Short mmCIF file of C-alpha atoms in Angstrom, two decimals:
data_model
loop_
_atom_site.label_atom_id
_atom_site.label_comp_id
_atom_site.label_asym_id
_atom_site.label_seq_id
_atom_site.Cartn_x
_atom_site.Cartn_y
_atom_site.Cartn_z
CA MET X 1 0.00 0.00 0.00
CA ALA X 2 1.43 3.38 -1.03
CA ARG X 3 2.25 5.85 1.71
CA ALA X 4 -0.07 8.83 2.06
CA ALA X 5 1.03 12.34 1.15
CA PHE X 6 2.03 14.73 3.94
CA GLN X 7 -0.07 17.83 4.52
CA LEU X 8 1.33 21.03 6.04
CA ALA X 9 -0.16 24.54 5.99
CA GLY X 10 -2.37 23.70 3.01
CA HIS X 11 0.49 22.19 0.99
CA THR X 12 0.87 18.57 -0.08
CA VAL X 13 4.19 16.71 -0.17
CA GLU X 14 4.13 13.34 -1.93
CA PRO X 15 6.18 10.34 -0.75
CA GLY X 16 9.77 10.57 -1.95
CA GLN X 17 9.57 14.33 -2.40
CA ARG X 18 10.83 17.36 -0.46
CA SER X 19 9.25 20.77 -0.50
CA GLN X 20 9.95 24.19 0.97
CA ILE X 21 6.82 25.80 2.40
CA ASP X 22 6.32 29.40 3.55
CA VAL X 23 3.87 29.59 6.46
CA PRO X 24 2.52 33.19 6.73
CA VAL X 25 3.13 34.72 10.18
CA ALA X 26 2.50 38.47 10.10
CA ARG X 27 3.45 41.67 8.30
CA LEU X 28 6.04 44.32 9.09
CA TYR X 29 5.03 47.96 9.42
CA THR X 30 5.90 48.30 5.73
CA HIS X 31 3.24 45.69 4.86
CA THR X 32 6.04 43.28 3.94
CA PRO X 33 4.88 39.73 4.71
CA LEU X 34 6.86 37.50 7.07
CA HIS X 35 6.88 33.71 6.91
CA ILE X 36 8.17 30.78 8.91
CA THR X 37 9.89 28.78 6.20
CA VAL X 38 9.67 25.01 6.57
CA GLU X 39 11.31 22.26 4.55
CA VAL X 40 9.51 18.92 4.52
CA VAL X 41 11.31 15.76 3.46
CA HIS X 42 8.68 13.03 3.08
CA GLY X 43 10.18 9.55 2.76
CA ARG X 44 8.72 6.79 0.67
CA LYS X 45 8.51 4.44 3.66
CA GLU X 46 6.57 4.82 6.90
CA GLY X 47 8.35 6.11 9.99
CA PRO X 48 8.40 8.85 12.64
CA VAL X 49 7.71 12.51 11.91
CA MET X 50 10.74 14.37 13.27
CA LEU X 51 10.61 18.14 13.80
CA VAL X 52 14.03 19.80 14.05
CA CYS X 53 13.79 23.53 14.73
CA GLY X 54 16.12 26.41 15.54
CA GLY X 55 15.80 30.09 16.25
CA ILE X 56 12.89 30.07 18.71
CA HIS X 57 15.14 32.67 20.30
CA GLY X 58 16.02 34.90 17.37
CA ASP X 59 19.67 35.48 18.33
CA GLU X 60 20.51 31.79 18.81
CA ILE X 61 21.88 31.10 15.36
CA ASN X 62 23.91 27.89 15.81
CA GLY X 63 20.65 25.99 15.35
CA VAL X 64 20.04 27.72 12.02
CA GLU X 65 23.32 26.34 10.69
CA ILE X 66 22.65 22.88 12.16
CA VAL X 67 19.36 22.70 10.25
CA ARG X 68 21.02 23.92 7.04
CA ARG X 69 23.70 21.22 7.22
CA LEU X 70 21.13 18.57 8.13
CA LEU X 71 19.16 19.37 4.99
CA ARG X 72 22.32 19.08 2.88
CA SER X 73 23.25 15.71 4.37
CA LYS X 74 23.31 12.79 1.93
CA ALA X 75 21.95 10.57 4.69
CA ILE X 76 18.42 11.97 4.46
CA LYS X 77 18.06 10.95 0.80
CA SER X 78 17.02 7.49 2.00
CA LEU X 79 14.76 8.81 4.76
CA ARG X 80 12.07 6.67 6.36
CA GLY X 81 9.26 8.72 7.80
CA THR X 82 9.18 12.50 7.55
CA LEU X 83 11.55 15.30 8.48
CA ILE X 84 10.12 18.76 9.22
CA ALA X 85 13.02 21.22 9.32
CA VAL X 86 12.57 24.81 10.52
CA PRO X 87 15.79 26.86 10.64
CA VAL X 88 14.19 30.01 12.10
CA VAL X 89 10.99 29.97 14.16
CA ASN X 90 11.22 33.51 15.61
CA VAL X 91 11.64 35.41 12.34
CA PHE X 92 11.06 38.78 14.07
CA GLY X 93 13.91 38.18 16.52
CA PHE X 94 16.17 36.79 13.82
CA LEU X 95 15.78 39.93 11.72
CA GLN X 96 16.53 42.17 14.71
CA GLN X 97 19.29 39.91 16.10
CA THR X 98 17.51 39.62 19.43
CA ARG X 99 16.17 36.84 21.61
CA TYR X 100 12.72 38.39 21.87
CA LEU X 101 9.73 39.37 19.81
CA PRO X 102 8.93 43.06 19.14
CA ASP X 103 6.64 43.13 22.20
CA ARG X 104 9.60 41.90 24.32
CA ARG X 105 7.98 38.52 24.90
CA ASP X 106 9.98 35.31 24.90
CA LEU X 107 8.39 33.03 22.29
CA ASN X 108 9.54 30.00 24.28
CA ARG X 109 7.27 31.06 27.14
CA CYS X 110 4.18 31.55 24.97
CA PHE X 111 3.09 27.98 24.18
CA PRO X 112 0.47 26.70 23.50
CA GLY X 113 -0.43 30.25 22.47
CA SER X 114 -3.69 31.86 21.46
CA GLU X 115 -5.05 33.01 18.11
CA THR X 116 -6.44 36.13 19.80
CA GLY X 117 -3.59 36.77 22.27
CA SER X 118 -0.34 38.72 22.16
CA LEU X 119 2.01 38.61 19.17
CA GLY X 120 3.97 35.86 20.93
CA GLY X 121 0.80 33.94 21.69
CA ARG X 122 -0.40 34.17 18.08
CA ILE X 123 2.94 32.99 16.64
CA ALA X 124 3.11 30.15 19.17
CA ALA X 125 -0.44 29.09 18.29
CA LEU X 126 0.34 29.20 14.56
CA PHE X 127 3.57 27.21 14.96
CA ARG X 128 1.81 24.70 17.19
CA GLU X 129 -1.21 24.16 14.94
CA GLN X 130 0.55 24.13 11.59
CA ILE X 131 3.80 22.35 12.52
CA VAL X 132 4.34 21.05 16.07
CA ASP X 133 1.14 19.02 16.31
CA LYS X 134 2.18 17.02 13.23
CA ALA X 135 5.39 15.75 14.85
CA THR X 136 5.94 12.48 16.69
CA HIS X 137 9.46 13.50 17.89
CA ILE X 138 11.12 16.91 18.34
CA ILE X 139 14.67 18.24 18.62
CA ASP X 140 14.74 21.92 19.62
CA LEU X 141 18.08 23.71 19.04
CA HIS X 142 19.34 26.46 21.36
CA THR X 143 22.50 28.26 22.53
CA GLY X 144 23.43 30.17 25.64
CA ALA X 145 21.95 33.64 26.04
CA ILE X 146 23.75 36.77 24.88
CA HIS X 147 27.30 36.90 26.32
CA ARG X 148 26.97 33.37 27.73
CA THR X 149 28.22 30.12 26.27
CA ASN X 150 27.12 26.55 26.93
CA LEU X 151 29.02 23.29 26.74
CA PRO X 152 27.12 21.00 24.34
CA GLN X 153 24.39 19.39 26.43
CA ILE X 154 20.99 17.80 26.16
CA ARG X 155 18.12 18.97 28.36
CA ALA X 156 15.12 16.71 28.61
CA GLN X 157 12.56 15.30 31.02
CA LEU X 158 13.76 11.75 31.42
CA SER X 159 12.19 8.61 32.80
CA PRO X 160 13.78 5.14 32.66
CA GLY X 161 13.10 3.35 29.40
CA SER X 162 11.25 6.29 27.83
CA GLU X 163 11.51 7.32 24.19
CA THR X 164 12.99 10.64 25.35
CA GLU X 165 15.75 8.80 27.20
CA ARG X 166 16.42 6.73 24.08
CA MET X 167 16.81 9.87 22.01
CA ALA X 168 19.01 11.61 24.60
CA ASP X 169 21.31 8.60 24.83
CA ALA X 170 21.61 8.43 21.04
CA PHE X 171 22.40 12.12 20.54
CA GLY X 172 25.95 11.87 21.88
CA ALA X 173 26.32 15.18 23.77
CA PRO X 174 28.79 14.85 26.67
CA VAL X 175 26.24 15.96 29.29
CA ILE X 176 22.53 15.26 29.79
CA LEU X 177 20.48 17.37 32.21
CA ASN X 178 17.24 15.90 33.51
CA ALA X 179 15.70 19.35 33.32
CA GLU X 180 12.36 20.45 34.71
CA LEU X 181 9.75 21.61 32.22
CA ARG X 182 9.22 25.36 32.06
CA GLU X 183 5.64 26.42 31.63
CA GLY X 184 5.03 28.06 28.27
CA SER X 185 8.00 26.41 26.58
CA LEU X 186 7.78 24.29 23.45
CA ARG X 187 9.15 21.37 25.45
CA HIS X 188 6.47 21.77 28.14
CA TYR X 189 3.68 21.83 25.57
CA ALA X 190 4.95 18.93 23.47
CA GLN X 191 5.86 16.72 26.41
CA GLY X 192 2.38 17.28 27.79
CA ARG X 193 0.98 15.83 24.56
CA GLY X 194 3.23 12.79 24.80
CA ILE X 195 5.72 13.96 22.15
CA PRO X 196 9.32 13.18 23.21
CA VAL X 197 11.47 16.33 23.02
CA LEU X 198 15.19 17.00 23.29
CA THR X 199 16.59 20.49 23.77
CA TYR X 200 20.16 20.78 22.51
CA GLU X 201 22.08 23.65 24.13
CA ALA X 202 25.51 24.59 22.79
CA GLY X 203 27.57 27.67 22.14
CA GLU X 204 26.77 31.37 22.34
CA ALA X 205 24.11 33.66 20.91
CA LEU X 206 24.92 35.61 17.73
CA ARG X 207 27.95 33.41 17.02
CA PHE X 208 28.69 30.41 14.84
CA ASP X 209 30.54 27.99 17.13
CA GLU X 210 31.83 25.12 15.02
CA TRP X 211 32.48 23.03 18.12
CA ALA X 212 28.74 23.30 18.85
CA ILE X 213 27.39 23.05 15.30
CA ALA X 214 29.18 19.94 14.00
CA PRO X 215 28.28 17.78 17.04
CA GLY X 216 24.73 19.09 16.76
CA VAL X 217 24.39 17.86 13.20
CA ARG X 218 25.90 14.48 14.10
CA GLY X 219 23.63 14.24 17.12
CA VAL X 220 20.45 14.81 15.12
CA LEU X 221 21.54 12.17 12.59
CA ARG X 222 22.32 9.73 15.42
CA VAL X 223 18.83 10.19 16.85
CA MET X 224 17.28 9.66 13.43
CA ARG X 225 19.27 6.44 13.06
CA ARG X 226 18.17 5.28 16.50
CA LEU X 227 14.57 5.82 15.39
CA ASP X 228 15.24 3.84 12.19
CA MET X 229 14.62 6.92 10.05
CA LEU X 230 18.02 6.51 8.37
CA THR X 231 19.91 3.50 7.09
CA GLY X 232 23.58 2.73 7.62
CA GLU X 233 25.91 3.12 10.57
CA GLN X 234 27.51 6.21 12.04
CA ARG X 235 30.88 6.50 10.31
CA ARG X 236 32.70 8.65 12.83
CA ARG X 237 34.18 7.03 15.90
CA SER X 238 31.94 7.16 18.90
CA THR X 239 32.68 9.19 22.02
CA ALA X 240 32.30 8.12 25.64
CA PRO X 241 28.67 7.76 26.78
CA ALA X 242 27.03 10.95 28.02
CA GLU X 243 26.66 11.35 31.77
CA LEU X 244 23.40 12.32 33.43
CA ALA X 245 23.69 15.30 35.78
CA ASN X 246 21.71 15.06 39.00
CA GLY X 247 21.37 18.82 39.33
CA SER X 248 22.97 22.16 38.53
CA SER X 249 23.30 25.67 39.94
CA TRP X 250 24.89 29.02 39.10
CA ALA X 251 27.84 30.66 40.87
CA ARG X 252 27.12 34.38 40.99
CA ALA X 253 29.15 37.58 41.16
CA PRO X 254 29.80 38.55 44.82
CA ILE X 255 30.36 42.23 43.94
CA ASP X 256 30.12 44.59 40.98
CA GLY X 257 33.23 44.71 38.84
CA ILE X 258 35.32 43.11 36.12
CA LEU X 259 35.57 39.32 35.96
CA ARG X 260 38.87 37.51 35.44
CA PRO X 261 38.06 33.85 34.72
CA GLN X 262 40.19 31.14 36.32
CA VAL X 263 38.58 28.04 34.76
CA ARG X 264 37.46 27.04 31.27
CA LEU X 265 34.19 25.71 29.93
CA GLY X 266 34.04 21.95 30.55
CA ALA X 267 36.45 22.04 33.50
CA ARG X 268 36.00 19.79 36.52
CA VAL X 269 35.86 21.90 39.69
CA ALA X 270 35.73 21.18 43.42
CA LYS X 271 33.47 22.73 46.03
CA GLY X 272 35.07 25.96 47.20
CA GLU X 273 37.40 26.20 44.19
CA VAL X 274 37.97 29.70 42.83
CA LEU X 275 36.30 30.00 39.43
CA GLY X 276 37.20 33.62 38.84
CA LYS X 277 37.86 36.93 40.52
CA VAL X 278 35.82 40.12 40.32
CA ALA X 279 37.49 43.47 40.97
CA ASP X 280 36.73 47.14 40.45
CA PRO X 281 38.69 48.87 37.62
CA PHE X 282 41.31 50.17 40.09
CA GLY X 283 41.77 46.91 41.98
CA ASN X 284 40.80 48.47 45.29
CA GLN X 285 38.14 45.86 45.94
CA GLU X 286 38.36 42.24 44.81
CA ASP X 287 36.35 39.13 45.62
CA GLU X 288 36.43 35.51 44.53
CA VAL X 289 33.72 33.56 42.72
CA LYS X 290 33.71 30.08 44.25
CA SER X 291 32.09 26.83 43.21
CA MET X 292 29.26 25.77 45.48
CA ALA X 293 29.72 22.06 44.67
CA ASP X 294 31.92 19.48 43.01
CA GLY X 295 30.99 19.38 39.35
CA ILE X 296 31.63 20.38 35.74
CA VAL X 297 31.39 23.89 34.26
CA ILE X 298 28.65 23.52 31.60
CA GLY X 299 27.98 27.23 31.05
CA MET X 300 29.70 30.53 31.72
CA SER X 301 29.59 34.24 31.09
CA ARG X 302 31.69 35.52 28.20
CA LEU X 303 31.35 39.17 29.22
CA PRO X 304 34.00 40.40 31.69
CA LEU X 305 31.64 43.01 33.15
CA ALA X 306 29.57 41.72 36.06
CA ASN X 307 26.95 43.12 38.42
CA GLU X 308 26.55 41.75 41.92
CA GLY X 309 24.35 38.65 41.83
CA GLU X 310 24.84 38.04 38.11
CA ALA X 311 25.09 34.37 37.03
CA LEU X 312 28.67 33.67 35.94
CA TYR X 313 29.33 29.91 36.03
CA HIS X 314 26.82 27.09 35.58
CA ILE X 315 27.97 24.03 37.52
CA ALA X 316 26.44 20.59 36.88
CA ARG X 317 26.64 17.96 39.62
CA PHE X 318 27.15 14.24 38.93
CA ASP X 319 27.02 11.05 40.98
CA GLU X 320 29.92 9.73 38.90
CA ILE X 321 32.02 12.83 38.27
CA GLU X 322 35.02 10.86 36.95
CA GLU X 323 32.84 9.35 34.23
CA ALA X 324 31.47 12.81 33.41
CA GLU X 325 34.99 14.18 33.11
CA THR X 326 35.92 11.27 30.81
CA ALA X 327 32.87 11.92 28.60
CA ILE X 328 33.80 15.58 28.24
CA GLU X 329 37.46 14.83 27.52
CA SER X 330 36.35 12.31 24.90
CA PHE X 331 34.09 14.94 23.36
CA HIS X 332 36.95 17.49 23.31
CA SER X 333 39.30 15.04 21.58
CA SER X 334 36.71 14.37 18.87
CA LEU X 335 36.74 18.02 17.82
CA THR X 336 39.05 19.18 15.04
CA PRO X 337 40.41 21.65 15.84
CA LEU X 338 39.74 21.93 19.56
CA PRO X 339 37.98 25.28 20.07
CA ASP X 340 39.76 28.11 21.88
CA ALA X 341 36.81 28.45 24.27
CA LEU X 342 37.53 24.98 25.67
CA TYR X 343 41.27 25.30 26.29
#
């Protein structure tokens, strides 16, 4: 029996075809129309419907490049199931190089949205109705916020033996955070409907970080292979298994001043270890930023200027910290070249 065509936003994609579809979103003040552009790859054989999306935060552009490379991959030519690829969800923010929408709302706090609500609510409702609700699996691509960088990591709500856990294990990021769902997020909405979701966090906003992009592409392809959407084996050598963090917290600036980092992203740190020092421009006052626990630095500020209480170092805690350190070292060694941010 022939596979049915795939329907999205009033367009039809036949089995074995791929199509680029512009989903109307809104208009600029100039009456210029804006669209969320979607590429659908509809395989000839039955399988999952995987949504891979980037740019829900408009300044997080690593995900845009991950989607572009995914769509150029030869592996998806023999796709089973359907791939829905969305490089940029928040087109307003992408145009303005900002995380937010014009009304200063965070699109990733607007789901499930409302057709009669705020701009964020309307875009969330449109994206949900036209795209998200058609997916059986989702990978949502993010980076750190402006002036912050993240070690490649998966964030997901995990339960033993779940499809989400299967996907997280397959992805191959060095760290997995069993992260709580945030109300209004895409992950909160989709997980509530029983759709397994991974959030991939890596790199910095408004930057292309190759050490975050290349593993992101490989990770998406690994998940698709685990779901039997792709044929063949992963050619690259595998890294050490990811380690599950049992919690995380931020070390914050003790005073206002200029930060001098003492540790790198991905470093293993001990409770009480000095992560950096904050001083005023004259050096009259100086204080240390200390780790509150044994763990691994999975995120950090890239801006030397710090206000008192500002989050500077994100420390993940592990039951098996030696294994976590091994997984991160294995990940580092798989990168060519090793990025400056990780030295």
